[in-house]
Coordinates of C-alpha atoms in Angstrom, one line a residue:
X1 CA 3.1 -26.0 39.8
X2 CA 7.0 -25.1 39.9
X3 CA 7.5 -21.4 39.4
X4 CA 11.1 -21.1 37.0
X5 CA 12.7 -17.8 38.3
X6 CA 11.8 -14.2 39.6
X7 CA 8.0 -14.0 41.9
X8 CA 5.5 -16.3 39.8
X9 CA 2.3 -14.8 40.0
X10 CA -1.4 -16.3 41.1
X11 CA -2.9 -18.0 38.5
X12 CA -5.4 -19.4 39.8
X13 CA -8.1 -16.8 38.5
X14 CA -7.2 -18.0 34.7
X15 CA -7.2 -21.5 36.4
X16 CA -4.1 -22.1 35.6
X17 CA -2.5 -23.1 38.8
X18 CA -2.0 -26.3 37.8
X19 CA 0.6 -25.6 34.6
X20 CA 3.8 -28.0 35.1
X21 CA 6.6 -24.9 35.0
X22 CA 5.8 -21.5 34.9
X23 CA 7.8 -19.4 32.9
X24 CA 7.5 -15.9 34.1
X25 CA 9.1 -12.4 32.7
X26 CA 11.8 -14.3 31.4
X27 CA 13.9 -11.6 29.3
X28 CA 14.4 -11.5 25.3
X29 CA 18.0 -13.5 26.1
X30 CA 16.2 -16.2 27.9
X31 CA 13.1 -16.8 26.0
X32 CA 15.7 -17.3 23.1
X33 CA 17.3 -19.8 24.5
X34 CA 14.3 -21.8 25.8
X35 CA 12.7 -21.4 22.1
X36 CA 16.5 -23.0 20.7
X37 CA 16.0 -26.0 23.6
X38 CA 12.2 -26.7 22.8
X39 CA 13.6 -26.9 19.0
X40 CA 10.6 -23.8 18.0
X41 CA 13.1 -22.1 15.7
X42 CA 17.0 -21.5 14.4
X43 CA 19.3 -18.6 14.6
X44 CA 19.8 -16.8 11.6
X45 CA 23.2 -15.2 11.3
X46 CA 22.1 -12.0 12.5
X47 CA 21.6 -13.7 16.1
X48 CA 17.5 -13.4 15.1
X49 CA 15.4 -16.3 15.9
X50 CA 13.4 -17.7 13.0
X51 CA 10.4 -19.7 13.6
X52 CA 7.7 -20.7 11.5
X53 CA 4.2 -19.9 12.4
X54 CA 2.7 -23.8 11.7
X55 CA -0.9 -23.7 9.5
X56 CA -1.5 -20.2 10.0
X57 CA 1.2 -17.4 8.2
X58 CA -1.5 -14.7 8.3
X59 CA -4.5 -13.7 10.5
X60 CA -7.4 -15.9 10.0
X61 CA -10.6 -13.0 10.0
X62 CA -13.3 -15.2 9.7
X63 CA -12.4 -16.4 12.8
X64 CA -12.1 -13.8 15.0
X65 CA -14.8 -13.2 17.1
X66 CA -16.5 -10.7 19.7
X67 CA -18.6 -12.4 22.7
X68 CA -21.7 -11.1 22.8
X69 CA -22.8 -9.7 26.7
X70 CA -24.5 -6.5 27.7
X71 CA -21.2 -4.3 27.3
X72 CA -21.0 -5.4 23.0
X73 CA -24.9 -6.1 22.3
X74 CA -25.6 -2.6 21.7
X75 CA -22.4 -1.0 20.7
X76 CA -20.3 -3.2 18.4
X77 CA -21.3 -2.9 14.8
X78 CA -22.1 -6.6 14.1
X79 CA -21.3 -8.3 11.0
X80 CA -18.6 -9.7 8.5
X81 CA -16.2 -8.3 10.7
X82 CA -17.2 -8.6 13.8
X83 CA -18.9 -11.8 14.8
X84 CA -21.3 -12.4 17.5
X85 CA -19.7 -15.3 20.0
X86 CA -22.3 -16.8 22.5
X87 CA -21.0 -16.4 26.6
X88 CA -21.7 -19.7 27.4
X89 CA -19.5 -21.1 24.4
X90 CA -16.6 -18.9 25.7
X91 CA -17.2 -20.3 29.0
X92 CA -16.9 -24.3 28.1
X93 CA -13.8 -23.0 25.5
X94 CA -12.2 -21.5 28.2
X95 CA -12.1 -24.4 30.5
X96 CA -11.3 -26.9 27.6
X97 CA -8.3 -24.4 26.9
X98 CA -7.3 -24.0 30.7
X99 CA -7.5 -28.1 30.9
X100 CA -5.2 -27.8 27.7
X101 CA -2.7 -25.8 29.3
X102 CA -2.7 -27.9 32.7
X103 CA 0.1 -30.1 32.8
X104 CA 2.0 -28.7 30.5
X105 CA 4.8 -25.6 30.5
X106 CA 3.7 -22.5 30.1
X107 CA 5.4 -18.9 29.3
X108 CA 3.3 -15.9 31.5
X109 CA 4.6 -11.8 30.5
X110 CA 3.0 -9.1 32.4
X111 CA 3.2 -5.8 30.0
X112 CA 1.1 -2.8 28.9
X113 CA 0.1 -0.7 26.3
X114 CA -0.7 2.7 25.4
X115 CA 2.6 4.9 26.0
X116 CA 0.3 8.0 27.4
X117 CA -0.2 6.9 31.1
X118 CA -3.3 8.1 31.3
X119 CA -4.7 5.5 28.9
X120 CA -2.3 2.7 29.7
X121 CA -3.9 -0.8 30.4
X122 CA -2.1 -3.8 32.0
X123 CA -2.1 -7.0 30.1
X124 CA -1.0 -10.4 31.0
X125 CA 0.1 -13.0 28.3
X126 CA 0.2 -16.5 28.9
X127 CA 1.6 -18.6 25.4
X128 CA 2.4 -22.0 25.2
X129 CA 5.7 -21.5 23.3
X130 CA 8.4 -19.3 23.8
X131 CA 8.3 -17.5 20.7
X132 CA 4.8 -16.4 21.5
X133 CA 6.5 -14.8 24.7
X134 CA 8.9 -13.1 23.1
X135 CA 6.8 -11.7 20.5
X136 CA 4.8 -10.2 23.3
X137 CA 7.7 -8.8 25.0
X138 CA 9.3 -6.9 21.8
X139 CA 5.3 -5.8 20.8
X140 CA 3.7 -4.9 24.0
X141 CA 5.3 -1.8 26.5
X142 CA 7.5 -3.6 29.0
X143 CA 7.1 -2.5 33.0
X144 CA 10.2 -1.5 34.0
X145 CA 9.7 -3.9 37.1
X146 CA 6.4 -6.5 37.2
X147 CA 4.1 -6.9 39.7
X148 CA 3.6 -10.2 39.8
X149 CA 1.1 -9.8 42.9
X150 CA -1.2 -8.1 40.9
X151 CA -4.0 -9.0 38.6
X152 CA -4.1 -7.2 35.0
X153 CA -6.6 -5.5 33.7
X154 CA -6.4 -7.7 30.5
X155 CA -5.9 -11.1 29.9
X156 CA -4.2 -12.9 26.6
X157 CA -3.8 -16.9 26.3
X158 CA -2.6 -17.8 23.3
X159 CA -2.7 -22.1 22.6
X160 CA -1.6 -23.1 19.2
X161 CA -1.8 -26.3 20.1
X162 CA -5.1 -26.6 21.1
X163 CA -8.0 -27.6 18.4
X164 CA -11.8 -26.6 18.9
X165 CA -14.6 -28.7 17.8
X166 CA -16.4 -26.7 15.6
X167 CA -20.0 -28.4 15.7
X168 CA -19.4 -28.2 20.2
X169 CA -17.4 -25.3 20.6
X170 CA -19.3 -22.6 17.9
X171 CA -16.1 -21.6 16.3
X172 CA -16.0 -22.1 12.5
X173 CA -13.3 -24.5 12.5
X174 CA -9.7 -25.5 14.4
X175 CA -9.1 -22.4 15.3
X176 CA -10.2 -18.9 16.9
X177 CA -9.3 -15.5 18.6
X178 CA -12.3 -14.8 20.4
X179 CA -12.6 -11.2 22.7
X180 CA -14.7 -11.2 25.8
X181 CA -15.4 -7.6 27.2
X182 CA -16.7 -8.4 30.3
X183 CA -14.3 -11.1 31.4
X184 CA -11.6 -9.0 29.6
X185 CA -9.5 -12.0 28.1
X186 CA -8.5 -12.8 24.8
X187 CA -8.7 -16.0 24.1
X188 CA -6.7 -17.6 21.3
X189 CA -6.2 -21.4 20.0
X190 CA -5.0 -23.2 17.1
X191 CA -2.4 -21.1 15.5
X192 CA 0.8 -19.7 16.1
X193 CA 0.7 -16.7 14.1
X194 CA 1.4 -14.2 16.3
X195 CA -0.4 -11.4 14.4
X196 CA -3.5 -12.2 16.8
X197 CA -2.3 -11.8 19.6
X198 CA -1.1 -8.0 18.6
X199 CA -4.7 -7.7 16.6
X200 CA -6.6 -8.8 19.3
X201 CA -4.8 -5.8 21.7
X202 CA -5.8 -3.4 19.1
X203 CA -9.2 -4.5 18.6
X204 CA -9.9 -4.2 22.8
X205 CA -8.0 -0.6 22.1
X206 CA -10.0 0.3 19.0
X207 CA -13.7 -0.2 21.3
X208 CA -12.4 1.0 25.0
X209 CA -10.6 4.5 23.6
X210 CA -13.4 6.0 21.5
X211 CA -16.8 4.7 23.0
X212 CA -15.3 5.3 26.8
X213 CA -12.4 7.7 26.3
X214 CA -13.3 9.7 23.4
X215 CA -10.4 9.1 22.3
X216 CA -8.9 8.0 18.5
X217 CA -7.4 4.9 17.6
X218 CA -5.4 4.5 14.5
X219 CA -4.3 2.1 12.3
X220 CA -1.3 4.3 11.2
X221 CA 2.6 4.9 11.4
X222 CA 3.7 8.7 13.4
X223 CA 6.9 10.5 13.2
X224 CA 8.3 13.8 14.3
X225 CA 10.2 16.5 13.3
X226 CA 13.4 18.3 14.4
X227 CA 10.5 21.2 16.2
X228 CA 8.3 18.4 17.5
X229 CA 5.7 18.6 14.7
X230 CA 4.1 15.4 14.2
X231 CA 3.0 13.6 11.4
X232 CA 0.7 11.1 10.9
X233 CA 0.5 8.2 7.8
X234 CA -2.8 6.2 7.1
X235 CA -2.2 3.4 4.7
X236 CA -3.0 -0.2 3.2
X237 CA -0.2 -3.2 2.5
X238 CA 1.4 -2.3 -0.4
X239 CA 0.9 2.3 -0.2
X240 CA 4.6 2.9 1.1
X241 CA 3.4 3.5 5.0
X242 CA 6.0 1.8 7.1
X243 CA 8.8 3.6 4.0
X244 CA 7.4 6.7 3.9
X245 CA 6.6 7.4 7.9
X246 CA 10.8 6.2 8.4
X247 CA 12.4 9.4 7.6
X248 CA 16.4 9.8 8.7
X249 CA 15.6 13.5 9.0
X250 CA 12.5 12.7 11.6
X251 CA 12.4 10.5 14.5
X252 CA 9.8 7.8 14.3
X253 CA 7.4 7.6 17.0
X254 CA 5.5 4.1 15.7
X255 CA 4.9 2.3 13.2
X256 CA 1.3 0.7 13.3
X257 CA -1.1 1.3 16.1
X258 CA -1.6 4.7 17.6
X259 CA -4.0 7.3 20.1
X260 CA -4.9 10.6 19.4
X261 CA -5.9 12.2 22.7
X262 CA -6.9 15.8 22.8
X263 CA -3.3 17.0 22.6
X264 CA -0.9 14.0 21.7
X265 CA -0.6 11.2 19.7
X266 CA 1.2 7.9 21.7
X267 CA 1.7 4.7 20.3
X268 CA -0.3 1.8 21.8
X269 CA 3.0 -0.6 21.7
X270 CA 6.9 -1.5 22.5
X271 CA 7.7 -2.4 19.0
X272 CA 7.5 -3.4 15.9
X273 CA 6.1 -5.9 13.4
X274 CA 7.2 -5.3 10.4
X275 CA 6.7 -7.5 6.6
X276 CA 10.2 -9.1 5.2
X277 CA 9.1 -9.6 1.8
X278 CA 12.0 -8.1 -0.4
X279 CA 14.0 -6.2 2.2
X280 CA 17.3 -4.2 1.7
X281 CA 19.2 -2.7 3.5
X282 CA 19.2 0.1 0.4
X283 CA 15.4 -0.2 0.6
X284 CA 14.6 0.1 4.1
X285 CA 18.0 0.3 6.5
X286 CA 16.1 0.9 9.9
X287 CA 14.1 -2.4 9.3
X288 CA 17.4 -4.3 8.0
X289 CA 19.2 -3.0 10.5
X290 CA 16.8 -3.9 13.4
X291 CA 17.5 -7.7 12.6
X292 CA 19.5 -8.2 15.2
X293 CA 20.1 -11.1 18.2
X294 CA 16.7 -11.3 19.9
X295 CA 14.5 -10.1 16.9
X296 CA 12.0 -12.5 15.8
X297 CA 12.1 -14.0 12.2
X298 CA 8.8 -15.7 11.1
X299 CA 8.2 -18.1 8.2
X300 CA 11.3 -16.8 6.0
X301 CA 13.2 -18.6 4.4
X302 CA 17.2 -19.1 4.6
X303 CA 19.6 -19.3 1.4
X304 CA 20.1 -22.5 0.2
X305 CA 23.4 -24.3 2.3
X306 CA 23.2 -21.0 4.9
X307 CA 21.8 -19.4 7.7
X308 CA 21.4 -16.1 6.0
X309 CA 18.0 -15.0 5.3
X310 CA 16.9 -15.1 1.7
X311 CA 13.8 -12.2 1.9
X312 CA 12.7 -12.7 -1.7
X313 CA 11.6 -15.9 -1.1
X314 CA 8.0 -16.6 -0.9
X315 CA 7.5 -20.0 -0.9
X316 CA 6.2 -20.2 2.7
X317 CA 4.1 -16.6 2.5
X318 CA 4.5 -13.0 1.3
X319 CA 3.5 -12.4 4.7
X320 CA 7.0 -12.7 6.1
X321 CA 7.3 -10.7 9.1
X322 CA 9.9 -9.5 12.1
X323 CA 9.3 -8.4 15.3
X324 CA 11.4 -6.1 17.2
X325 CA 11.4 -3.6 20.2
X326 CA 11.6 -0.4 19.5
X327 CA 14.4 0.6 20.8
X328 CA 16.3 -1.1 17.6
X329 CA 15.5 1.6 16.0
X330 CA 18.0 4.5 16.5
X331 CA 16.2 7.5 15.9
X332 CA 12.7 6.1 17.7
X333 CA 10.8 8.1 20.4
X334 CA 11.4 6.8 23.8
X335 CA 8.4 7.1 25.6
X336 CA 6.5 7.0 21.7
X337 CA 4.4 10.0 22.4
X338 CA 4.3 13.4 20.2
X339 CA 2.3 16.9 19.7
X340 CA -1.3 16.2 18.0
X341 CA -0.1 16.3 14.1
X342 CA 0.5 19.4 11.9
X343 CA 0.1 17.2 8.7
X344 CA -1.6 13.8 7.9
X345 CA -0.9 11.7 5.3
X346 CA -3.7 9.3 3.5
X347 CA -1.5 6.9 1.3
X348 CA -2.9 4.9 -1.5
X349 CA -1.2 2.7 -4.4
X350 CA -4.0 3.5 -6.8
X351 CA -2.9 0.9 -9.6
X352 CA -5.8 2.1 -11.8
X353 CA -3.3 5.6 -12.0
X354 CA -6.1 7.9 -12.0
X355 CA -5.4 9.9 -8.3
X356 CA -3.2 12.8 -7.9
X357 CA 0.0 12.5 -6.5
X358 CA -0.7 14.9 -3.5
X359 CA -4.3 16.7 -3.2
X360 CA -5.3 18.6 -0.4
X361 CA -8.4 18.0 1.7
X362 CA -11.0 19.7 3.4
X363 CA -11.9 18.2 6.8
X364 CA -15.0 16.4 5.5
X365 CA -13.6 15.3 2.0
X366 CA -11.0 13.7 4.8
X367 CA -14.0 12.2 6.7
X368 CA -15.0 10.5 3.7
X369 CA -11.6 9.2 2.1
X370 CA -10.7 8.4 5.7
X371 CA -14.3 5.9 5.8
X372 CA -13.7 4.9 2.3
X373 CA -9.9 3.5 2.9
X374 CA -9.1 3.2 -0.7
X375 CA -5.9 1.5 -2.5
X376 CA -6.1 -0.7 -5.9
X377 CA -3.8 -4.2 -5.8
X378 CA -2.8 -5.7 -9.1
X379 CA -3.4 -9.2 -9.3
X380 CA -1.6 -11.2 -11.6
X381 CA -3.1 -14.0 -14.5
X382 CA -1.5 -16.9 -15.7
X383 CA -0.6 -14.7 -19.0
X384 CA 1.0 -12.0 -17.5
X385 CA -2.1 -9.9 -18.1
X386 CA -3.4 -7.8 -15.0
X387 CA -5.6 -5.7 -13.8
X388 CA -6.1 -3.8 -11.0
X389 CA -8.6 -4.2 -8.3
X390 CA -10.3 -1.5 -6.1
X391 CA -9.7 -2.2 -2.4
X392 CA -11.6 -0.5 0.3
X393 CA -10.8 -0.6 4.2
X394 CA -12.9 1.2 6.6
X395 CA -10.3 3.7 8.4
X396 CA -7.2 1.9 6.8
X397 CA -7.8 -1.1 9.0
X398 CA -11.9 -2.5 9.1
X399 CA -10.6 -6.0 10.3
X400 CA -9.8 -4.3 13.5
X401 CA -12.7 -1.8 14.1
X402 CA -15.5 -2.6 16.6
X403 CA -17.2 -0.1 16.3
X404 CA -19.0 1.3 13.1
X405 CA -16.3 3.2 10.8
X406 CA -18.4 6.3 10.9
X407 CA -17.4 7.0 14.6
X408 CA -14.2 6.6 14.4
X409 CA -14.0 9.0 10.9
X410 CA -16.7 11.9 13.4
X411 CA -13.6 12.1 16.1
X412 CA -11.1 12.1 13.3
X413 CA -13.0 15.4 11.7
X414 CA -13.6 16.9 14.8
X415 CA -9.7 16.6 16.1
X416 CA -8.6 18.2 12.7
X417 CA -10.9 21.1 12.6
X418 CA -10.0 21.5 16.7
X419 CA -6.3 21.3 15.4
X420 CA -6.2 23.0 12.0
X421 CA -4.5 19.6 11.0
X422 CA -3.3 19.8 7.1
X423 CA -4.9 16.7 5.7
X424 CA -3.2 15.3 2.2
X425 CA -4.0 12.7 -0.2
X426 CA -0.8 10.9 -1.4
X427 CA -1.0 8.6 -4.6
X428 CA 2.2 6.3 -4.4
X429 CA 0.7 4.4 -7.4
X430 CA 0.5 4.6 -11.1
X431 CA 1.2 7.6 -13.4
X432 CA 1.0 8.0 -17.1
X433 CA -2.2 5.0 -17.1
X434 CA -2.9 2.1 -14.9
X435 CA -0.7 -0.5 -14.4
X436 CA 0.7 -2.4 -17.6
X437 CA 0.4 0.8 -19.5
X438 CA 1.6 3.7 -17.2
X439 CA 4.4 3.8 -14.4
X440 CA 4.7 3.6 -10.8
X441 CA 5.3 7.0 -9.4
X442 CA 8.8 7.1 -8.5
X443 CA 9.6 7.2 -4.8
X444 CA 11.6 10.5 -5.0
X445 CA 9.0 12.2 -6.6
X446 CA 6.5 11.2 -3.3
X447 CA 9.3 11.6 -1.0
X448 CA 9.0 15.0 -2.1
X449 CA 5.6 16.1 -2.5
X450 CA 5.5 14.7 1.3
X451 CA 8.8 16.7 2.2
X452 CA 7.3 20.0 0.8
X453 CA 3.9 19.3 2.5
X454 CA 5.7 19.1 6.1
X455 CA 8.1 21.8 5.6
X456 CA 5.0 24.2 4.7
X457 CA 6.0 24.8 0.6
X458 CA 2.9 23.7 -0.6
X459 CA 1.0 26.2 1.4
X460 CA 1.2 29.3 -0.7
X461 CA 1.5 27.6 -4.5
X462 CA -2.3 27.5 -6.2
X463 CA -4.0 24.6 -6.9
X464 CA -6.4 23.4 -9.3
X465 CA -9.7 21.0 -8.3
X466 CA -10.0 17.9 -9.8
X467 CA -13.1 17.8 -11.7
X468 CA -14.4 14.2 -10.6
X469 CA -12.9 13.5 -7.1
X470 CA -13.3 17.6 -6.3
X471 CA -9.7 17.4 -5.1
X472 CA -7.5 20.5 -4.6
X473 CA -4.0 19.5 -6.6
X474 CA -1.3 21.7 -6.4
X475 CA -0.3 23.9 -9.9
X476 CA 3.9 23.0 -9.0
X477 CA 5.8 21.3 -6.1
X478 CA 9.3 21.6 -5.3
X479 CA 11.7 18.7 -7.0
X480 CA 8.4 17.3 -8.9
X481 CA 7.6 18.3 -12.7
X482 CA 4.7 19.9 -13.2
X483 CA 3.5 17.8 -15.5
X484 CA 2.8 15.0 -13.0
X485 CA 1.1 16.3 -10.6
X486 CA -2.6 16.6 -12.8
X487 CA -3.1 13.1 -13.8
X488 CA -4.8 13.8 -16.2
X489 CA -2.0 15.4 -18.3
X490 CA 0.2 11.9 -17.8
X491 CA -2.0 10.1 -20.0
X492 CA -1.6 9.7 -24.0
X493 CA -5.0 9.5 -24.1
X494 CA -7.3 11.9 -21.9
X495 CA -11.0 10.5 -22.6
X496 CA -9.9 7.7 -21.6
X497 CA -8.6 8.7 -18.6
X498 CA -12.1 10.6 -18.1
X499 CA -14.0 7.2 -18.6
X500 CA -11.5 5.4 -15.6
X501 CA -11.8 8.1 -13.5
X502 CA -15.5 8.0 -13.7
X503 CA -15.4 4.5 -13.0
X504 CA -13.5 4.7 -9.9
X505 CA -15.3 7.3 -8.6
X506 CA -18.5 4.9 -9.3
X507 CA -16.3 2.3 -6.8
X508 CA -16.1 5.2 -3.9
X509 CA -19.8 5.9 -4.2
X510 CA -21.0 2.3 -4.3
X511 CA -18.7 0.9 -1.4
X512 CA -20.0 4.3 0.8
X513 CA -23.6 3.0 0.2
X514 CA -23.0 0.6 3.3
X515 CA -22.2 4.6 5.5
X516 CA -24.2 6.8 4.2
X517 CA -27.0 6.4 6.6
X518 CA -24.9 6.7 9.3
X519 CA -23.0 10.1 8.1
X520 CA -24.0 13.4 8.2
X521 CA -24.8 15.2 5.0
X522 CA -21.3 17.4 5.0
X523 CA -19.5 13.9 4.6
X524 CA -21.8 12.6 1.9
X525 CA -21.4 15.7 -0.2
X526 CA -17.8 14.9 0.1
X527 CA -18.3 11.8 -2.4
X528 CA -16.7 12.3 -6.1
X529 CA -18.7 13.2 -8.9
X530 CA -20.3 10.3 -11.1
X531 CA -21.9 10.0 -14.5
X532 CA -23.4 6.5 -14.4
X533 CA -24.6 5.6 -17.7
X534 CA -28.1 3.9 -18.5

């Protein structure tokens, strides 16, 4: 083994002593320039290195899995999302991996995450491609010096190039991100997308910090205030999280994965990983601005005869993507920790238009909408026609949750009744009808209900209750017409709007069926009201 620079640490625990160059804490400029040599990617004319991610542009969920031992059998809540891997598979995987890597040159990054140091878990990296590496090193927290001499808490090895046999190896096919608990590694094969390797973090984070720490993980974006009050943004692809939570007037503490202790909120990571599709620097400057020489481009596309990136085009995936530190951001929270939130923000695109714009909730009614996890995509037809589709994800991120959703949503209620957190449901969707009949609210109007929220204006106007969904919607809001802020009033027609709103509400209660034995009474009794017709 031939170490390249700085103290190459032992691996002969990973059994991977036997790797031809060892690559170790090489910095953003350097893996750069070994990811130009190994031809793994271009520079764009920002100075950002674009790569594309091979087979695999997105995460691959049916083929991520959990190894089952006496630390998971009883705790992880087993099923579509989580999927049971047998020990002694991981075993003869992780030697066939290990044998893979052997020979060959290999990038190794110590790092961390969890910005709060009393949570903060060491994690070593090892990727067969430079990108991989640098990914890690904008993503994950970054020691100020390594320790080489010492052995990580967790372990991450990423091999694209390596292929499982299904029918031998008990994967599903080529590929696989499988999480061992006891042994503590991650181990990843047959894709580059680098996604998992972020995903996987969070998925170790999401069962450690509840079950063993009591405390909650989030799947959500944080900034703060000019008076250190924190806010907090739950959201699916497509609700306006990553735009709404980057405020000039706050400073942005994260933008995707976060810890609420008993009296802060720290983000779990070093950076960012934000989508590309249809960027501005109009739209989202901090984002446009943050693609810059050492930022990581994946699967975009350039303009035609140039080297300058052409983010409306999909043709590889919508799932473009860029990784930075955060530190490109020039307002960001350096260390990423704030206060335990005055306000929290549960952002849906509700496509079917039948949502308030901003509702209040009660700590339960949060509970349930935070279980439920509600947006509504629009898929389009061949004709133009579409209609919109209800979209539920436990806690605003299911794919990544261990554990069963109701624990997670329990600490959530008992933090903002500790807290006398303001809880608020923000519809970023359709107006006036769903979509191809009404109109997307317009992102002034949201910017301002969520403006008058923080700044403490809608705590003394009068609300009215929604008489389906039992939601408290403010009477007026400052720089928003009245008229739009009781959905009901938007539409030309109002029994129609009774009949959609009935329907949805028969979506909430049907997808909750799968929690409701889990939940205490107070949380069911938080459901919508229903009329379902015989």
């Amino acid at each position: 083994m031939r170490k390249s620079t700085n103290n190459l640490p032992d691996l002969s625990y990973l059994q991977l002593d036997q790797a031809r160059t060892v690559f170790y804490q090489l910095n953003a400029a350097e893996l750069v320039e070994a990811a130009l040599k190994r031809n793994e990617g271009v520079l764009a004319d920002t100075g950002a290195l674009a790569i594309d991610t091979g087979e695999f542009t997105g995460r691959s969920p049916k083929d991520r899995f959990i190894v089952e031992d006496n630390i998971t059998r009883d705790s992880v809540w087993w099923g579509k999302i989580n999927i049971k891997f047998d020990a002694d598979k991981f075993d003869a995987l992780f030697e066939k991996v290990t044998a893979y890597l052997a020979g060959r040159d290999i990038f190794v990054r110590d790092s961390s995450a969890c910005a709060n140091e009393k949570y903060h878990i060491d994690i070593r990296v090892v990727t067969e491609t430079a990108y991989q590496n640098l990914f890690v090193h904008h993503l994950f927290l970054r020691p100020e010096v390594a320790d080489a001499a010492s052995v990580p808490e967790w372990t991450i090895i990423a091999a694209p190039g390596f292929k499982a046999d299904p029918e031998v190896d008990g994967t599903r096919q080529h590929n696989f991100s499988i999480i061992n608990f006891s042994k503590k590694i991650i181990l990843i094969g047959g894709t580059g997308y680098t996604g998992e390797i972020k995903k996987g973090i969070f998925s170790v984070l999401n069962f450690i910090l509840p079950h063993e720490k009591k405390v909650l993980s989030m799947h959500c974006s944080a900034n703060t205030g000019a008076k250190g009050d924190t806010a907090i943004f739950f959201g699916l692809s497509g609700t306006g999280k990553t735009t709404l939570s980057a405020d000039p007037e706050r400073n942005l503490i994260g933008d995707d994965e976060h810890g609420w202790s008993d009296y802060t909120i720290f983000n779990f990571e070093g950076g960012c990983y934000a989508k590309c599709i249809d960027l501005t620097a109009e739209k989202e400057p901090q984002i446009f601005n943050a693609i810059k020489f050492g930022s990581l481009l994946e699967n975009i596309n350039f303009i035609k005869g140039s080297r300058t990136v052409n983010f409306s085009n999909i043709d590889k995936t919508e799932n473009t993507r860029v990784a930075y530190p955060l530190y490109n951001i020039s307002n960001a929270v350096i260390p990423s920790i704030g206060d335990s939130p005055k306000n929290i923000f549960f952002l849906t695109a509700d496509a079917f238009g039948i949502l308030p714009p901003v509702s209040k909730l009660s700590a339960e009614q949060a509970m349930y909408h935070f279980i439920s996890g509600y947006t509504a995509k629009v898929a389009g037809t061949e004709a133009g026609i579409t209609e919109p589709k209800a979209t539920f994800s436990a806690c605003f991120g299911e794919a990544f949750l261990p554990l069963n959703p109701v624990a997670y949503a329990e600490l959530l209620g008992n933090k903002i009744k500790k807290h006398q957190v303001k809880v608020w449901l923000i519809n970023t969707g359709w107006t006036g009808g769903p979509y191809g009949t009404g109109k997307r609210m317009k992102l002034k109007y949201t910017r301002a209900m969520i403006s008058a929220a923080l700044n403490g204006e809608l705590d003394n106007v009068k609300y009215r209750e929604h008489p389906i969904f039992n939601l408290q919607m403010p009477i007026s809001c400052p720089n928003v017409p009245d008229n739009l802020l009781d959905p009901r009033n938007t539409w030309t027609n109002a029994d129609n709007y009774d009949e959609r709103a009935n329907n949805l509400a028969i979506a909430f209660i049907k997808n909750f069926e799968q929690y409701a034995p889990f939940c205490k009474a107070d949380i069911i009794n938080a459901a919508p009201n229903a009329t379902v017709s015989v």
